[in-house]
Structure formats: C-alpha cells, structure tokens
Coordinates of C-alpha atoms in Angstrom, one line a residue:
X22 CA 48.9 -14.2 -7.9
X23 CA 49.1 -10.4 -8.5
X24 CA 47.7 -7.6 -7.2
X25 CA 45.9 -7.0 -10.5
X26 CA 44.1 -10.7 -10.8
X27 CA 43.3 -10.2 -7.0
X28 CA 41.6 -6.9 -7.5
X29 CA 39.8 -8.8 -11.0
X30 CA 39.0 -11.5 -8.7
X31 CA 37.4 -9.3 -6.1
X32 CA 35.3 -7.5 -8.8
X33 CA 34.3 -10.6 -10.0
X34 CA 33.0 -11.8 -7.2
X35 CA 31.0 -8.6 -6.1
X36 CA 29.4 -8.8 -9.1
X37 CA 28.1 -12.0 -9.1
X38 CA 27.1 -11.2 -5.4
X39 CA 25.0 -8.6 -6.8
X40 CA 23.2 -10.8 -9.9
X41 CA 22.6 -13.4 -7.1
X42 CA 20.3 -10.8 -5.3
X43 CA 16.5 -11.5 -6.2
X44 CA 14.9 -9.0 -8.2
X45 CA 12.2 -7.3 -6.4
X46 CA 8.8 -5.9 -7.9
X47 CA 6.7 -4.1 -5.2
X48 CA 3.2 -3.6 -6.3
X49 CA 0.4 -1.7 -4.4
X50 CA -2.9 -1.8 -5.2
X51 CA -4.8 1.3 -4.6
X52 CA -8.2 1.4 -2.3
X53 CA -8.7 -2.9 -3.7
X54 CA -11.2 -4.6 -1.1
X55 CA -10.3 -7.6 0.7
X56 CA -13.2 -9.3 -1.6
X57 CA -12.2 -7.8 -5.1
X58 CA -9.9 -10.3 -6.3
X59 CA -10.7 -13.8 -8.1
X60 CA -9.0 -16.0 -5.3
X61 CA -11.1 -15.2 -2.7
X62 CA -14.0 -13.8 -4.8
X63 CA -15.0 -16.3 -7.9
X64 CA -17.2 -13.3 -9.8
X65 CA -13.8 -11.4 -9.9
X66 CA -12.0 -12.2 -13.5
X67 CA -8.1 -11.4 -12.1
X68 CA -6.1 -14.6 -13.4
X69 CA -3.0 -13.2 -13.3
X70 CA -3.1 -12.2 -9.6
X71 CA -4.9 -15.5 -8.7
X72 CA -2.2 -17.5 -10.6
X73 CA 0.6 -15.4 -8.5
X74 CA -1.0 -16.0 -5.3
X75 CA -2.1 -19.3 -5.2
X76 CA 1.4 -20.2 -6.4
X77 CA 2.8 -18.8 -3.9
X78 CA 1.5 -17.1 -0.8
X79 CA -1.9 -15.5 0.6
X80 CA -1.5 -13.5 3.5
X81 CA -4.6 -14.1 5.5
X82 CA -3.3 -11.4 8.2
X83 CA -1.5 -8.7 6.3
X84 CA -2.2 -5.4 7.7
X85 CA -1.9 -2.2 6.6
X86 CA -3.4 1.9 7.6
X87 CA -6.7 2.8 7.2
X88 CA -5.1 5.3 4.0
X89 CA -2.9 5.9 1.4
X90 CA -0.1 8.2 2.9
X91 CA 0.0 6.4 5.7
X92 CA 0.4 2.6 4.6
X93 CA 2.8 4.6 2.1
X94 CA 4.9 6.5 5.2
X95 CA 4.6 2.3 6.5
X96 CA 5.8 0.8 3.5
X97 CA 8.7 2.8 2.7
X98 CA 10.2 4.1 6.1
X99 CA 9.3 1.0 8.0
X100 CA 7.8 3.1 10.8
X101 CA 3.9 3.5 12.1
X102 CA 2.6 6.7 10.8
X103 CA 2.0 7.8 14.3
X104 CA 5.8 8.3 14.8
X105 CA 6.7 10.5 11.7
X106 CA 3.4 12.5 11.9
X107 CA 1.9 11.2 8.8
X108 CA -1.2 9.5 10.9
X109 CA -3.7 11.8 9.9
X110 CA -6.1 11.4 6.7
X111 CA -4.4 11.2 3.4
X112 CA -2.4 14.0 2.1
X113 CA -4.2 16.4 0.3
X114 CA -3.0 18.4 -2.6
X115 CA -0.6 21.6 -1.6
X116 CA 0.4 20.9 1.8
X117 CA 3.3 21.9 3.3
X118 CA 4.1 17.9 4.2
X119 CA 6.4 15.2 4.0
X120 CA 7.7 12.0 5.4
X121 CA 10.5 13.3 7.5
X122 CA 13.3 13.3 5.8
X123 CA 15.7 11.8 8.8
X124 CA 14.4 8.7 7.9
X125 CA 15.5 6.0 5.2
X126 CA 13.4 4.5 2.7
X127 CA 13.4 1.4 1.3
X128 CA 15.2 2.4 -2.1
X129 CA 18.0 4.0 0.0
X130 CA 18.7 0.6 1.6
X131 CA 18.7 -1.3 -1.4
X132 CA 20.9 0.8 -3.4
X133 CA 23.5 -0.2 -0.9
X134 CA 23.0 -3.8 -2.3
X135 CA 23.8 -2.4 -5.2
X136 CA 19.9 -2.2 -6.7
X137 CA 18.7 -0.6 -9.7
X138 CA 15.4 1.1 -8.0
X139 CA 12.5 2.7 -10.1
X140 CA 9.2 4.1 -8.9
X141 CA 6.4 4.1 -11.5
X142 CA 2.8 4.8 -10.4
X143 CA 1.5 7.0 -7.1
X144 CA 3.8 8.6 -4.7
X145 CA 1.5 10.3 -2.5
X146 CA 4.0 11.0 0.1
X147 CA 4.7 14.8 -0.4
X148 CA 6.0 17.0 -2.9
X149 CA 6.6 20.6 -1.4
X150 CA 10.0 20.8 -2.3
X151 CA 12.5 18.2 -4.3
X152 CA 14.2 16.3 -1.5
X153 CA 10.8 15.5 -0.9
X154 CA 10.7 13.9 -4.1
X155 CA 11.2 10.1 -5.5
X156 CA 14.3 10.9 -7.2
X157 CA 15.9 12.4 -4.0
X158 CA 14.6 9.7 -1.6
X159 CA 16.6 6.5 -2.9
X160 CA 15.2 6.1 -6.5
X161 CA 17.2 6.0 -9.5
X162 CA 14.1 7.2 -11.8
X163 CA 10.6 8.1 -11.4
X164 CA 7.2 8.2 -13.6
X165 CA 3.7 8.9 -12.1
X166 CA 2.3 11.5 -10.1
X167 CA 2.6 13.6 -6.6
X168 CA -1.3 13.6 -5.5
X169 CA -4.0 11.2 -5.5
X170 CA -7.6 11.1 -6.9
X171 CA -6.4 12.3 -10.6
X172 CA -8.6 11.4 -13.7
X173 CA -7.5 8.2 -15.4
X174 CA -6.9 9.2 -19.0
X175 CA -5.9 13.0 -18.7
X176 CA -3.6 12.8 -15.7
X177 CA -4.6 15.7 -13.9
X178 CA -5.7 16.5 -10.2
X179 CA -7.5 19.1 -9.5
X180 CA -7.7 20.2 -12.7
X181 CA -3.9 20.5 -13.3
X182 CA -1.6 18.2 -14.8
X183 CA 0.2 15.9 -12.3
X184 CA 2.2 13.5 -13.9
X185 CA 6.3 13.4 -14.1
X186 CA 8.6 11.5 -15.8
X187 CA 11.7 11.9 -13.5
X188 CA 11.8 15.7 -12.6
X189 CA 10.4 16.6 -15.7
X190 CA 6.2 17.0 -16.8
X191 CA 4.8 14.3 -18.7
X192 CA 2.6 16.1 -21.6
X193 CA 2.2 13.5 -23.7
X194 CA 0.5 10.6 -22.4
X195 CA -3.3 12.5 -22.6
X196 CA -6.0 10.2 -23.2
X197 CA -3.5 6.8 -22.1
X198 CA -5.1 4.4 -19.5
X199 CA -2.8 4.9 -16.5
X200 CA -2.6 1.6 -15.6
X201 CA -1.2 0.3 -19.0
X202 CA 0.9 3.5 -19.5
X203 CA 2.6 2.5 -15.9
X204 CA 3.0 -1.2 -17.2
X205 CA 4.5 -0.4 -20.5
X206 CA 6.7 1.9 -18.4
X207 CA 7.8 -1.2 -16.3
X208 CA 8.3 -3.3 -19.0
X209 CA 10.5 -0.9 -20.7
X210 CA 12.9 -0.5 -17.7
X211 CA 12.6 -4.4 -17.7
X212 CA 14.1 -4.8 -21.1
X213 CA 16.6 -1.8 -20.8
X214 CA 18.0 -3.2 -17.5
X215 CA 21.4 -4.4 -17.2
X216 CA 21.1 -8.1 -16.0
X217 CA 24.2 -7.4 -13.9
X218 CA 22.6 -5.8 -11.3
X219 CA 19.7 -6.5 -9.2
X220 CA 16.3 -4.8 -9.7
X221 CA 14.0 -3.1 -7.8
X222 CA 10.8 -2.1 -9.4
X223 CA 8.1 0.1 -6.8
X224 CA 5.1 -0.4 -8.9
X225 CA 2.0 1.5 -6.7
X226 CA -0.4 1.8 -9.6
X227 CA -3.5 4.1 -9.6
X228 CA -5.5 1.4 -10.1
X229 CA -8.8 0.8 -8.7
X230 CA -8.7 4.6 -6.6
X231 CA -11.7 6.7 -7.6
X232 CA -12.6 8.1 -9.9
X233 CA -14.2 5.2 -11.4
X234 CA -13.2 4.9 -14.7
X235 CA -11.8 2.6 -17.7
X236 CA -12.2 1.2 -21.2
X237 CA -15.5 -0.1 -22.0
X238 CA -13.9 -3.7 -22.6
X239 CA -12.8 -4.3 -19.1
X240 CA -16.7 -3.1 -18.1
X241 CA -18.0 -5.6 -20.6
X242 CA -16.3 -7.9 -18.6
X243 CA -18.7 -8.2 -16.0
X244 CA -22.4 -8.3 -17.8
X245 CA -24.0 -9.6 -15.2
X246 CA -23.3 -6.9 -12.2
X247 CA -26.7 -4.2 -12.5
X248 CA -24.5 -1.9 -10.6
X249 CA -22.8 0.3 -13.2
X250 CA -20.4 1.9 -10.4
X251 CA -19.5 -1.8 -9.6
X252 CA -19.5 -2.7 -12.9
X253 CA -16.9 -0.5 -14.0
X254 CA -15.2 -1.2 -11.0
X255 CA -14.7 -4.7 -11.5
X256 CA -13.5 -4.0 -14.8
X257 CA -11.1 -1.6 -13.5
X258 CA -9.7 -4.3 -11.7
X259 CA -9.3 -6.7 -14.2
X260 CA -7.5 -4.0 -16.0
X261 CA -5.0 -3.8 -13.3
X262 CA -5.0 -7.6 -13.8
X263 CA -3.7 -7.4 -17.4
X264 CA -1.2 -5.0 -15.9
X265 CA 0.1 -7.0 -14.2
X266 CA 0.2 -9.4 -16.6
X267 CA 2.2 -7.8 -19.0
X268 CA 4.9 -6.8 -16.5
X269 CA 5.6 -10.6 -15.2
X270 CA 5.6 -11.6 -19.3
X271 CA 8.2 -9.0 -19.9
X272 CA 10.0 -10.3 -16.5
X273 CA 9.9 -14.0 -18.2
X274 CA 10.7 -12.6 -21.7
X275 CA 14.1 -10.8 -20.6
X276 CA 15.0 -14.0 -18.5
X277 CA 14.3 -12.4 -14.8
X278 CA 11.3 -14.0 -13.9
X279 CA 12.9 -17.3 -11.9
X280 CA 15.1 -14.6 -10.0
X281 CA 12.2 -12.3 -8.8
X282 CA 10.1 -12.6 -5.7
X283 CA 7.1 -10.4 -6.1
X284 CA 5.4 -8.5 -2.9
X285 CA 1.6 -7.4 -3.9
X286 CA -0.8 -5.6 -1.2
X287 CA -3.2 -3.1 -0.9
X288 CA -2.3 0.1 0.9
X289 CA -5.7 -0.1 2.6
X290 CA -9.2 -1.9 2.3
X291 CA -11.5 -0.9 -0.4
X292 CA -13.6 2.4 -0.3
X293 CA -17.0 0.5 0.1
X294 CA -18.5 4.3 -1.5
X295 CA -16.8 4.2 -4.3
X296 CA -17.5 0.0 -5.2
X297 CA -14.6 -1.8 -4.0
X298 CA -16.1 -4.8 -1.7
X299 CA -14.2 -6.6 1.5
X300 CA -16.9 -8.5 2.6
X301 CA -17.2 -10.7 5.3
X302 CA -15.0 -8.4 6.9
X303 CA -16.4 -5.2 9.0
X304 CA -15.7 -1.7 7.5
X305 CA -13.7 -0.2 4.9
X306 CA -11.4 2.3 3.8
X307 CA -11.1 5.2 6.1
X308 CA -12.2 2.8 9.3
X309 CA -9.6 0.8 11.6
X310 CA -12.2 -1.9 11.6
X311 CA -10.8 -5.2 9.9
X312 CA -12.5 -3.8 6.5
X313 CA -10.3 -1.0 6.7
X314 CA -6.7 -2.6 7.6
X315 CA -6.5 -5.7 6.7
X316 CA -4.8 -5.8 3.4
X317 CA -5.4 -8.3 -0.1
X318 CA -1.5 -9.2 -0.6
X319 CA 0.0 -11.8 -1.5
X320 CA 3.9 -13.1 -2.2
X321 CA 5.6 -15.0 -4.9
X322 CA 8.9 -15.9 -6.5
X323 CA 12.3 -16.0 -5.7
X324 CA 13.7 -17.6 -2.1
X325 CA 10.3 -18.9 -0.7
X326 CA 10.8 -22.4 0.7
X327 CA 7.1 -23.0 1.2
X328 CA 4.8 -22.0 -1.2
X329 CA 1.0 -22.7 -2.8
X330 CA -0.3 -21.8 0.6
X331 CA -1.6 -19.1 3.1
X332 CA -0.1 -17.7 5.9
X333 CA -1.7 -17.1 9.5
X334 CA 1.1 -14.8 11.0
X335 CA 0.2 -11.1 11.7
X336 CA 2.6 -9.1 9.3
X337 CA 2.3 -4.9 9.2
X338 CA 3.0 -3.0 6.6
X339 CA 6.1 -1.5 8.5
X340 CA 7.4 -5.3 8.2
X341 CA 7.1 -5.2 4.6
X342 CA 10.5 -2.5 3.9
X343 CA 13.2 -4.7 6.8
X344 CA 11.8 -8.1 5.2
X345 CA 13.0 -7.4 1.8
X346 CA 15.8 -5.9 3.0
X347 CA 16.4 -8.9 4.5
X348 CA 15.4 -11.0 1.4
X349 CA 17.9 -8.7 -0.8
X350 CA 20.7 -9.9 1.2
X351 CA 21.0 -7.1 3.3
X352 CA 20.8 -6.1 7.3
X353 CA 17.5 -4.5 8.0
X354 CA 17.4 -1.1 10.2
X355 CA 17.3 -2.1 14.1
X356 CA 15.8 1.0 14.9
X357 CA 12.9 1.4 12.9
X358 CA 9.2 0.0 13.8
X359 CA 9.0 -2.8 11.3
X360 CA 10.1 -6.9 11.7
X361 CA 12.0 -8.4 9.7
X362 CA 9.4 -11.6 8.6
X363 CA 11.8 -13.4 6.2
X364 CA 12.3 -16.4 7.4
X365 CA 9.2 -16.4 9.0
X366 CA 7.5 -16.0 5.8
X367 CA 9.7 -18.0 3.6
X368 CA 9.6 -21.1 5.7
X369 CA 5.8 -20.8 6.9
X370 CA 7.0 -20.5 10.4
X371 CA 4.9 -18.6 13.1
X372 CA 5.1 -14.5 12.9
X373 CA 7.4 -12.9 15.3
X374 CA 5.1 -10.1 15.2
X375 CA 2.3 -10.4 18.2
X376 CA 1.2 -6.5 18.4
X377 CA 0.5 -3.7 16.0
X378 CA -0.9 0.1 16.6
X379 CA -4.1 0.6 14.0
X380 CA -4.1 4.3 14.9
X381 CA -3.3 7.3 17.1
X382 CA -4.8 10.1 16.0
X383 CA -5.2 12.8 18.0
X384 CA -5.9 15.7 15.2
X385 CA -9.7 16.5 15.3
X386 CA -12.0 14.8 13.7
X387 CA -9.7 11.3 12.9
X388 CA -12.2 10.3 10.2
X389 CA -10.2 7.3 9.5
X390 CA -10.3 6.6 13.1
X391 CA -8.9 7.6 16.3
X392 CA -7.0 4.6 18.1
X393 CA -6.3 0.5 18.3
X394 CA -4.0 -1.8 19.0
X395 CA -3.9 -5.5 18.6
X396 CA -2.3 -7.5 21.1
X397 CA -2.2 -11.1 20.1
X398 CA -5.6 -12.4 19.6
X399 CA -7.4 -9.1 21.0
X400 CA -7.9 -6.0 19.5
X401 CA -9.0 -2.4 21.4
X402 CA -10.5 0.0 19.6
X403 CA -10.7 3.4 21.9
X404 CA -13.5 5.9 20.5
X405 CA -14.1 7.0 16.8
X406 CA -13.2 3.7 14.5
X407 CA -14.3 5.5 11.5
X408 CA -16.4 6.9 9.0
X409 CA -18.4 3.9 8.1
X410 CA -19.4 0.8 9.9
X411 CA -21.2 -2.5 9.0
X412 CA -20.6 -5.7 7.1
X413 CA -21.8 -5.0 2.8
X414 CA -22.0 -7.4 0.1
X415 CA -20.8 -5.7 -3.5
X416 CA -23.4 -3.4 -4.6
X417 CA -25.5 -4.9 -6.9
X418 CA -28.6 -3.5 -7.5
X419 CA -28.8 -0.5 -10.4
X420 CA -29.1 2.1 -7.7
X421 CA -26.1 2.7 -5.4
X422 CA -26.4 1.6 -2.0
X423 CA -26.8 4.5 0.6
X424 CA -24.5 4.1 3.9
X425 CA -24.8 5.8 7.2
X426 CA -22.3 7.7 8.8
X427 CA -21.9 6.9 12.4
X428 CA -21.9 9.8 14.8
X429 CA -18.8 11.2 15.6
X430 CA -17.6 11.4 19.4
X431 CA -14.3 13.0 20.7
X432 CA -12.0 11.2 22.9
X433 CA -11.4 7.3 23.5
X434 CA -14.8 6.6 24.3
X435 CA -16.8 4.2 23.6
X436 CA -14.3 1.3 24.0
X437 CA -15.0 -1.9 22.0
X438 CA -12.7 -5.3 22.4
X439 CA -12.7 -8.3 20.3
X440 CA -11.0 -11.9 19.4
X441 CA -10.3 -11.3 16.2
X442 CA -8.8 -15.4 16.1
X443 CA -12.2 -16.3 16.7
X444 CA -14.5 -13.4 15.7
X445 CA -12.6 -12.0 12.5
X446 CA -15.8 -10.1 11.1
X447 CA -15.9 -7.9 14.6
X448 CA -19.3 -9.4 16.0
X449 CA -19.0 -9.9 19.5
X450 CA -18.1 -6.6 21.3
X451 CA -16.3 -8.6 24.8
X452 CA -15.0 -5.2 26.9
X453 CA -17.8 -5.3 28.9
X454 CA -17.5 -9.3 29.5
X455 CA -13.5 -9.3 30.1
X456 CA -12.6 -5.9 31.7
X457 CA -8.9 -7.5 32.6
X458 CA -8.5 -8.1 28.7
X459 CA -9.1 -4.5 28.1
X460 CA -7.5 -3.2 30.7
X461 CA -4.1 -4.9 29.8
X462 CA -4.4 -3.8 26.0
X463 CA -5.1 -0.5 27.1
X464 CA -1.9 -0.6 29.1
X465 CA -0.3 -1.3 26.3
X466 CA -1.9 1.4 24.3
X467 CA -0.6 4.1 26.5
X468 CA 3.0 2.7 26.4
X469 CA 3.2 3.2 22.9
X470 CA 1.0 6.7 22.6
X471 CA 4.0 8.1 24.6
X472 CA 5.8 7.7 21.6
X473 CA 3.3 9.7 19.4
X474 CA 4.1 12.5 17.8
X475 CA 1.5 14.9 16.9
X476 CA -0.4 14.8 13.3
X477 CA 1.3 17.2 10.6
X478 CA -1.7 18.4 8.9
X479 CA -1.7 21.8 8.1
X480 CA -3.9 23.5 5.4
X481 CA -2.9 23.4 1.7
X482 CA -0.6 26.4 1.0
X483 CA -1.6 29.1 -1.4
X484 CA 2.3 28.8 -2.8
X485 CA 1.6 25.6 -4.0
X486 CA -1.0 26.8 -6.8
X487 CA -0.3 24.9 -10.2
X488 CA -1.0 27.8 -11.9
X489 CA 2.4 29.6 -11.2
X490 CA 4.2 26.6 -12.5
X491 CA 2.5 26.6 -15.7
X492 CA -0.5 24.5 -14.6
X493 CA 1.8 21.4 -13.4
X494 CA 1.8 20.4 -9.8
X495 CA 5.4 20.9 -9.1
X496 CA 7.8 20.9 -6.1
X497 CA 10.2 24.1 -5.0
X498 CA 7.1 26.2 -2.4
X499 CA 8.5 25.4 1.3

C-alpha cells in the first residue's frame, strides 16, 4: 500500500472518529425553581422537558451557585467560583471583570475533538474587552447578549441595546420573543451543520430571569393561577418549553437526534421574588440554602446505559465541563475543580463526588451568602446564608406575597449543621446536638478557604458607558 492510500486511510478514519463523537446540546435555564417544571410539579404544562427527563435522567442532587456568573464561571471553567474570583453576586453591567483568562473553557476542550461549538443565549461572564468574549474563549460563533436582566422583546439592558450576533450588534430582532429568536437561531445552525463533525450547541437561554414577561398565549396557559406575576411566569416557562421543543425537532429532522446526549440545568434556584417556586426545598435564589443550589437538571440521549430514572449521587456544576469532556471522547483537565461523573452517571453507579464548597465569600455584604460546605451527608453553613429564608408554596393569591429579609451579620457566625440525606428541606438545625460533626466540617472548610482567592468586584467603570459605542454595550474599555 502507498503512502498516499495510507494517508487516505488515516483521514478516513479521523473523520469517522469525529462523526462517532455524540453531539452535545447544553441548555441552562435561567433563575427556574426546583418546583417549576411538570415532572416534579403537575400544574406546570412543560411536556417537552418532562418527556426528556423522564426518558432519561433526573438529577435529584445536582448542584449549582447561589447566581448566574458563578454557576456560569462553574460550568464553563470547571472550577468553584471561589478560586477564579468570580464568587461574589452576579456581574453587574460595566465592570471591569472576567473569568480569568488562564483558564480553559469548555468549548476550548472540545474543539480539540474536533467540535463545531456555538453559544446562543446569555453569557454573563464579562465583556470588558474581546478576549473576554465568546468568540475568543473556545466558540466558533456567538448570538445573545453580554449582561443579564434585559427586556424580553427589545433586547436591551439598561436601556441600551445588548444583543450580538458574533462581534457584531444585532438591530434587527426588536419586538422578537428571545426565547424563540434563540431557538430558531439553534435550529438554523442545526440544519447548516456539516454532519461530519460533531456538535456542540451552549444554549443558556434568558428564559424565565426577570423581568417577567411573554406572549399572552403562554399566560393563557395557566387560567387558574390568581397570581398574575406567577401567571405569566408559568407561561414563561412553558414558552421555554416549546423552545426547546423546536430545537430537539430540528435535531430529529436533520438526522442528529439518536447521536446527541442533552445536559439541561438551572444555573441556580428560582428567584422566589420574582415567581419562580422550589418548594419543599428551603430558600432560593441568592441563598446557599438547598432552595438556592440545588439545581432542576436533567440528562438524556446519546451513551447513557441506564436511563428512565433518577440519580442520587451529589454532582456540582464544576463536574458538568470534565464529564462531557469525558462523554466527547476526550481526557478531562486533572487540574481543575470538577469530576469527571461519566461513568458514574451513565451507568447509575454511586457519585465519586462526596464534598462541595457552597460559598466563600468574603466581600461585604455576601447577599447570596457567605460560606458552606457539604461533606457527605452533612452540610455547614457559617454565618450569612442569604437574603431570604423559609420554605413558600407558588404565589397564588392576586396580591404578591411579601418576604422578610433576615438580618444581616458579619463573619461566620451563627453556625447551622444539617443531614441533608435525611432532612433535605433544612429543618433540624443539629450543631448544637453534634459539635464533633461540625467541628470536622469546619476543618474541612478552612482547608479549602486557604485556597480562596479574594472576590473581584469592583464598581462598574464609567468607560464602559453604551453611549460612546453608539448605545450598544460593547467590549474594548480595559
């Protein structure tokens, strides 16, 4: 045989090493409750997601921040916010602030599978200057927006437009729901991509994030909820549902579908202020209580071994980038935070994750809580856990419910312990009953705030004002 057939030979085979790769669609829902989706809450009308996850797997102990830029920092650097400075709040708009850039995101490790990798939704992990941005940061395109919070239809934050399509502004998508003008986007790459190649499709839609808004159809979904914040809500939800609904069509309808395993999660429980739900759990969004962290995800498709059931183990979300790493063929990172759960997860084996940090957060005043850790079945919590605290059913009664903030004390007093195995809704307070339990966790605690580095939070820089870049937010101030 010639050198010439050999080398054809080779090619060959490298490219059917690539099509062999799973497709991978990575979907983040924004600020959805624990209790806002129809297979754990029966009032919620979300078939698509319910037929995804009971098909394949509910994660019953999928954890993520207490935030948006942090689970984000989590999710694509595989690293606890706490080491990369990004611990603190969510980013606001103009700050001087990104994830470092010494670390690796998940995009950059797939294109060395040889993936195709898009971004299409929120980025929300800083924009101050382009190698900052998607584009420059492992992803071959990029559609959506820098900031968070933006209106719905008009696309603007602030009162400024913030919406890209690659490196350029996006004018013409005014009065478009964002949620079907990021699906449509989706299925477009879907039918333009070359089969040849493995996919990888970051889909972190706006959807449900205040403000509340969406198409009166989606609210006349739910009739029967007096609450008109929850009402739309809901409906805001289902709307996500048909999202997502015409992304997994289009996978079927270009022939992908059976070769894509689909990871969906939350980046943090729901904002009980603004209608999202996770009862029974304790807390919400900007808490480290179990309302707060513990994540609606689920995972389906291509490579699972056991499916149409739920999974006990303790995943993170700085598991989620070595895992499909892992499920993509490729050697995850030994260096970074996050464990590879593959097999684990694939085979319904036990987790080989037994700890997690929920916060260090030194920066006054951690209003999305100051510290935890999880150590097996027990869980520390050292001073501040957050801005709200109790257990809420959805709001349903035509005026919104009122919460009470609890009082907030510096340092890591008080200290709180619990099982969460056999107290998941954060009941029974036991540090005063087992002082050994938290004296070991806090142990623990201390070995890891070593590691900590300080908060990056500094105010939002005048430089960044939209209006000297034509009334876009745009990158190129620090």
């Amino acid at each position: 045989m010639g050198l010439r057939q050999i080398l054809a030979l080779f090619l060959v085979f490298l490219s059917l090493s690539a099509a062999q790769r799973p497709n991978i669609v990575f979907i983040v829902a924004d600020d959805l409750g624990w209790n806002d989706v129809g297979f754990r809450n029966p009032d919620m009308k979300t078939p698509n997601i319910d037929k995804l996850a009971t098909e394949g797997i509910i994660f019953e102990n999928a954890y993520v921040q207490p935030l948006c830029s942090p689970s984000r920092t989590a999710f694509m650097s595989g690293m606890y916010p706490f080491h990369a400075g990004m611990q603190h709040m969510a980013l606001k708009h103009g700050q001087n602030v990104c994830v470092p850039l010494n670390y690796t995101f998940l995009p950059q490790e797939l294109k060395k599978l040889g993936y195709a990798t898009h971004i299409i939704g929120k980025w929300h992990l800083g924009f101050c200057k382009w190698e900052c941005t998607p584009t420059y940061r492992g992803f071959d395109t990029f559609f959506g927006y820098y900031n968070a919070a933006e209106d719905y239809f008009t696309h603007t934050a602030g009162g400024y437009l913030d919406f890209r399509d690659n490196q350029l502004p996006a004018r013409n998508y005014s009065g478009e729901y964002s949620a079907f003008t990021f699906a449509q986007r989706a299925v477009d790459i879907i039918h333009r991509h070359d089969v040849s190649q493995p996919l990888f499709m970051y889909l972190p839609y706006q959807s449900v994030h205040a403000p509340i808004e969406v198409p009166k159809k989606y609210e006349d979904m739910y009739p029967n909820v007096m609450n008109e914040g929850r009402r739309k809500y809901s409906g805001m939800v289902s709307a996500l549902d048909e999202a997502m609904g015409n992304v997994t069509q289009a996978l079927k309808d270009r022939g992908l579908f059976e070769n894509t395993l689909i990871l969906f999660t939350a980046d943090n429980g729901g904002h009980i202020q603004a209608y999202s739900n996770n009862w029974p759990l304790r807390g919400g969004k900007f808490t480290i209580w179990e309302g707060g962290t513990k994540g609606a995800s689920f995972m389906y498709g291509a490579g699972l071994q056991k499916t149409r059931t739920r999974y006990d183990g303790m995943t993170h979300a700085v598991d989620w980038k070595p895992t499909l790493v892992s499920a993509a063929g490729g050697t995850p990172e030994p260096t970074i935070d996050g464990m590879n759960l593959w097999d684990s997860i694939r085979n319904g084996l036990p987790s080989p994750r037994t700890e997690f940090i929920y916060n260090i957060d030194y920066f006054e005043i951690p209003m999305e809580g100051h510290a935890g850790i999880r150590v097996g079945d027990y869980k520390l919590i050292l001073g501040y856990p957050g801005e709200l605290d109790g257990w809420f059913r959805p709001m349903n009664r035509t005026q919104d419910d009122i919460y009470e903030e609890p009082v907030y004390i510096k340092g890591d007093d008080p200290v709180q312990l619990f099982n969460i195995r056999e107290d998941p809704t954060e009941h029974n307070d036991l540090a005063q009953k087992t002082p050994d339990m938290v004296a070991k966790l806090r142990a623990r605690f201390e070995e890891y705030k070593k590691t900590m580095v300080p908060a990056n939070y500094p105010n939002p820089d005048p430089a960044s004002d939209p209006r000297k870049y034509g009334g876009v937010w745009s990158p190129g101030w620090c």
